[in-house]
GROMACS .gro file of C-alpha atoms in nm:
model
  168
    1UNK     CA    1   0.000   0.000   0.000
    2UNK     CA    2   0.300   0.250   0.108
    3UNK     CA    3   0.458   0.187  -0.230
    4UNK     CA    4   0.173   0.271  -0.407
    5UNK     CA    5   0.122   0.608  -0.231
    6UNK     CA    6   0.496   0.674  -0.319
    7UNK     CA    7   0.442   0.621  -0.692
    8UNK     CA    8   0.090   0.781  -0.730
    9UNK     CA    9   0.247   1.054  -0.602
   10UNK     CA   10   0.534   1.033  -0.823
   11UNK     CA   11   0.326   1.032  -1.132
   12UNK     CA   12   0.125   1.336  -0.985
   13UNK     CA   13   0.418   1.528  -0.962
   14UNK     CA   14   0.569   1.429  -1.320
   15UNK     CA   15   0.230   1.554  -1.452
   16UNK     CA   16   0.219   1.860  -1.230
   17UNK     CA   17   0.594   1.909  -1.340
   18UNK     CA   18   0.478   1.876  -1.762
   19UNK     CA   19   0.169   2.129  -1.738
   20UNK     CA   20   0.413   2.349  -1.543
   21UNK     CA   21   0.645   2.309  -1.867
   22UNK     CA   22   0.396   2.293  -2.134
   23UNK     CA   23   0.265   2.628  -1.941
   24UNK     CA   24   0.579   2.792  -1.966
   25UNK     CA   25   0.637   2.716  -2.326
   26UNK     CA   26   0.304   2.870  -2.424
   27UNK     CA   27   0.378   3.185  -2.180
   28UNK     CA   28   0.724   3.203  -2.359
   29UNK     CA   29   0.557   3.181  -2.691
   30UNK     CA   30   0.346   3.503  -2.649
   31UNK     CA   31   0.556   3.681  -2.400
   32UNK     CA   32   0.524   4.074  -2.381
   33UNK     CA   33   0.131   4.011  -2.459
   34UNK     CA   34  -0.193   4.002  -2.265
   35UNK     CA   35  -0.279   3.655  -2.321
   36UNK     CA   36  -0.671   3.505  -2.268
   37UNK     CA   37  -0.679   3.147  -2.239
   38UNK     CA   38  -1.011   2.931  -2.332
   39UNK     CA   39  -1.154   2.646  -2.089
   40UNK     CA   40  -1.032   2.357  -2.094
   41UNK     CA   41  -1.111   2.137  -2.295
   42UNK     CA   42  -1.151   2.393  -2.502
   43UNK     CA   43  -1.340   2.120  -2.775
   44UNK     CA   44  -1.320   1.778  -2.898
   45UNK     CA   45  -1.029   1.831  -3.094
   46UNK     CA   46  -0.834   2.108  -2.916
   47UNK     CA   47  -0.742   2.123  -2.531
   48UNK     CA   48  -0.722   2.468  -2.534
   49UNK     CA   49  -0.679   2.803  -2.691
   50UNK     CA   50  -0.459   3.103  -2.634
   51UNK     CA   51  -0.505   3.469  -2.783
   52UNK     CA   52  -0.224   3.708  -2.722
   53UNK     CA   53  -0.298   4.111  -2.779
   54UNK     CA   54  -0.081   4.394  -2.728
   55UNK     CA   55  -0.113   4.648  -2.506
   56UNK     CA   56  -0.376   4.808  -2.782
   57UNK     CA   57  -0.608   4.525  -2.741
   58UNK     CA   58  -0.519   4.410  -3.123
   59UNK     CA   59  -0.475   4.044  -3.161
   60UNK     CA   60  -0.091   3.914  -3.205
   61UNK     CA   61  -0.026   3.565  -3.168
   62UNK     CA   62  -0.268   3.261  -3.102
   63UNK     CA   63  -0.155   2.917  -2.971
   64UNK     CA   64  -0.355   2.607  -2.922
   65UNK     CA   65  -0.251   2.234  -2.797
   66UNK     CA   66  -0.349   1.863  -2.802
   67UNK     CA   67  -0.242   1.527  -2.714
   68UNK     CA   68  -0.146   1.350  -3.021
   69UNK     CA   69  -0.092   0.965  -3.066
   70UNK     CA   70   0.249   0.910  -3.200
   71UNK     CA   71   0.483   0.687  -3.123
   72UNK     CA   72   0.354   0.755  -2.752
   73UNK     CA   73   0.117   1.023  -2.615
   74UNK     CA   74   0.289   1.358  -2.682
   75UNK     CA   75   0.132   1.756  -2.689
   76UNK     CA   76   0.160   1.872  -3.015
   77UNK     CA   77   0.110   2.295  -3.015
   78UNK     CA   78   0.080   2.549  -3.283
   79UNK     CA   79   0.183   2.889  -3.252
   80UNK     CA   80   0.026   3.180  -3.494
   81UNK     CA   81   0.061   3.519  -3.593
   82UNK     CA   82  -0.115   3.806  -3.733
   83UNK     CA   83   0.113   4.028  -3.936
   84UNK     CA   84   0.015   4.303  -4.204
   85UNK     CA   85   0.011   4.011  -4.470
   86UNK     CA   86  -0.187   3.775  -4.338
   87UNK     CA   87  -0.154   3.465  -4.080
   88UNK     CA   88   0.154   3.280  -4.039
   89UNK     CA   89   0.224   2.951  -3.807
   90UNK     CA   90   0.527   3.056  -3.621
   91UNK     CA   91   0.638   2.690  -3.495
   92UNK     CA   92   0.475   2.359  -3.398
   93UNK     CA   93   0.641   2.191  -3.111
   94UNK     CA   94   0.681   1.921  -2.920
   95UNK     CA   95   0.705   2.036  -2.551
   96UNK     CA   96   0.690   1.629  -2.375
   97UNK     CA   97   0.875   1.474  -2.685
   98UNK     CA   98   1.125   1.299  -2.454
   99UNK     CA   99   0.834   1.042  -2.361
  100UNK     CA  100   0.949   0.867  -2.660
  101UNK     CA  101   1.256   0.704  -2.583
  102UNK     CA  102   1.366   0.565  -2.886
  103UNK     CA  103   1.603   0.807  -3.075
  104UNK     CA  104   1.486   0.685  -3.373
  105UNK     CA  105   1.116   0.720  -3.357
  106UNK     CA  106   1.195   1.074  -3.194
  107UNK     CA  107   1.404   1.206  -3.491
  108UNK     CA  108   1.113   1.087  -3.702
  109UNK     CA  109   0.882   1.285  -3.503
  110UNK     CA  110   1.086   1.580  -3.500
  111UNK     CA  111   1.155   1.601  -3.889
  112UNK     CA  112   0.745   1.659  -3.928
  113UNK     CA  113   0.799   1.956  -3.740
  114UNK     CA  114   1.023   2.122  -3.948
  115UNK     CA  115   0.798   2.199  -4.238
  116UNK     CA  116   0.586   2.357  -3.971
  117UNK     CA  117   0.762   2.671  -3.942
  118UNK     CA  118   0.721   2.987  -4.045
  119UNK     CA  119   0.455   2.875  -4.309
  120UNK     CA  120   0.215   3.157  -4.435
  121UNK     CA  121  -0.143   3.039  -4.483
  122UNK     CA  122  -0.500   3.176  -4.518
  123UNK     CA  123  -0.737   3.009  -4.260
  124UNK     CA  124  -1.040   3.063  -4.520
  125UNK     CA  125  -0.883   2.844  -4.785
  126UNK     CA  126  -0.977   2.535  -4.629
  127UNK     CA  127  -0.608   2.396  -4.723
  128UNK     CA  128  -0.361   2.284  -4.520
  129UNK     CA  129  -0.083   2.480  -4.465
  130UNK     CA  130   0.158   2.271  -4.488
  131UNK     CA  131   0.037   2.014  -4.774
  132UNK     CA  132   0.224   1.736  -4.776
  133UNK     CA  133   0.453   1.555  -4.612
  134UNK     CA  134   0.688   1.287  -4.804
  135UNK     CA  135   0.771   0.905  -4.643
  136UNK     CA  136   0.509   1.054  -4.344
  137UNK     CA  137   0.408   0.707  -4.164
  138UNK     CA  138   0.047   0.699  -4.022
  139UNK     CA  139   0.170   0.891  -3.734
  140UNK     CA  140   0.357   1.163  -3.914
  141UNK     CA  141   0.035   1.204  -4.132
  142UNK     CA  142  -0.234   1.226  -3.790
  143UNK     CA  143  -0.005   1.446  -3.606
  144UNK     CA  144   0.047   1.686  -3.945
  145UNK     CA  145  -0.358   1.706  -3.998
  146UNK     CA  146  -0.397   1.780  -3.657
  147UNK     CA  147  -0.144   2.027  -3.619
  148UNK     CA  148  -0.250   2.245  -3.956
  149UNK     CA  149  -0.627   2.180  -3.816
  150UNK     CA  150  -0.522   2.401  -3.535
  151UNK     CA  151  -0.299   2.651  -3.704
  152UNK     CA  152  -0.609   2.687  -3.893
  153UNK     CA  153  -0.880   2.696  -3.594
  154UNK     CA  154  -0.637   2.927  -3.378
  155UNK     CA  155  -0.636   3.201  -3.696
  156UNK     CA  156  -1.025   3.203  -3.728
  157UNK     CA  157  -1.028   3.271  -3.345
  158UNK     CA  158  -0.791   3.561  -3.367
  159UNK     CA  159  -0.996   3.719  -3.648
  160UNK     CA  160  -1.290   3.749  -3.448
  161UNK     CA  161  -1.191   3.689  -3.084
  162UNK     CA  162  -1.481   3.480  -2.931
  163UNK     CA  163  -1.618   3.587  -2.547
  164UNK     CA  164  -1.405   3.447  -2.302
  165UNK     CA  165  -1.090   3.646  -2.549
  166UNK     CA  166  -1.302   3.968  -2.533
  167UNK     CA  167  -1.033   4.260  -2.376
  168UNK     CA  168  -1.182   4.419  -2.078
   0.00000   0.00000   0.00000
């Protein structure tokens, strides 16, 4: 009984540790901004949503996260801008990729994520913004629809900014 206290509470703390990390990514990702956060979950398909404005109340930068089946669980998260020309994903990142152990399978991972950066895209194409992704497994190919999904999603929301982004 002891022992499983000890490692419940283990596994509490390595999850309290990774939202304190995944938090910190996201705050370092719009830092300098007011930043509203949805609920969470936010929706089926997204945890949850960030809007960053400056100190005008215009909309910046937008992130949003999900767990996405890969190799193992990981949180896959887009970052987005607003600039004079239109929408652009920042990055997509990995913030718990060492829960895949296997260099290999990592590496594999990782390479998706280089096509997702600094990609310009209009959110009312209903494209992808990055199309394709060559030799993607089944994994690469989930984790790239989901992570263009929402790029995509996070831009419509910082167009018009729903309620619970609403400046007060």
């Amino acid at each position: 009984m002891f022992m499983r206290c000890i490692i419940l509470s283990l596994l509490l703390t390595g999850l309290a540790s990774f939202g304190d990390d995944l938090q910190k990514a996201v705050d370092q990702s719009l830092s300098g901004l007011k930043v509203a956060a949805s609920d969470n979950p936010y929706s089926r398909t997204i945890q949850r949503v960030f809007i960053g404005f400056d100190e005008n109340g215009a909309v910046k930068s937008g992130a949003a996260y999900r767990e996405i089946e890969s190799f193992k669980t990981i949180t896959g998260v887009v970052i987005v801008d607003k600039t004079e020309s239109g929408y652009v994903l920042r990055e997509a990142y990995f913030p718990d990729i060492k829960k895949i152990k296997n260099a290999k399978d990592r590496n594999q991972v990782l390479t998706i994520l280089k096509q997702f950066k600094g990609v310009s895209f209009d959110p009312h194409a209903e494209k992808s913004a990055v199309d394709a992704l060559s030799g993607a497994t089944r994994y690469g190919i989930k984790t790239s629809g989901y992570l263009n999904y929402m790029a995509r999603h996070v831009a419509l929301q910082m167009e018009e900014p729903p309620k619970w982004a609403k400046q007060k």
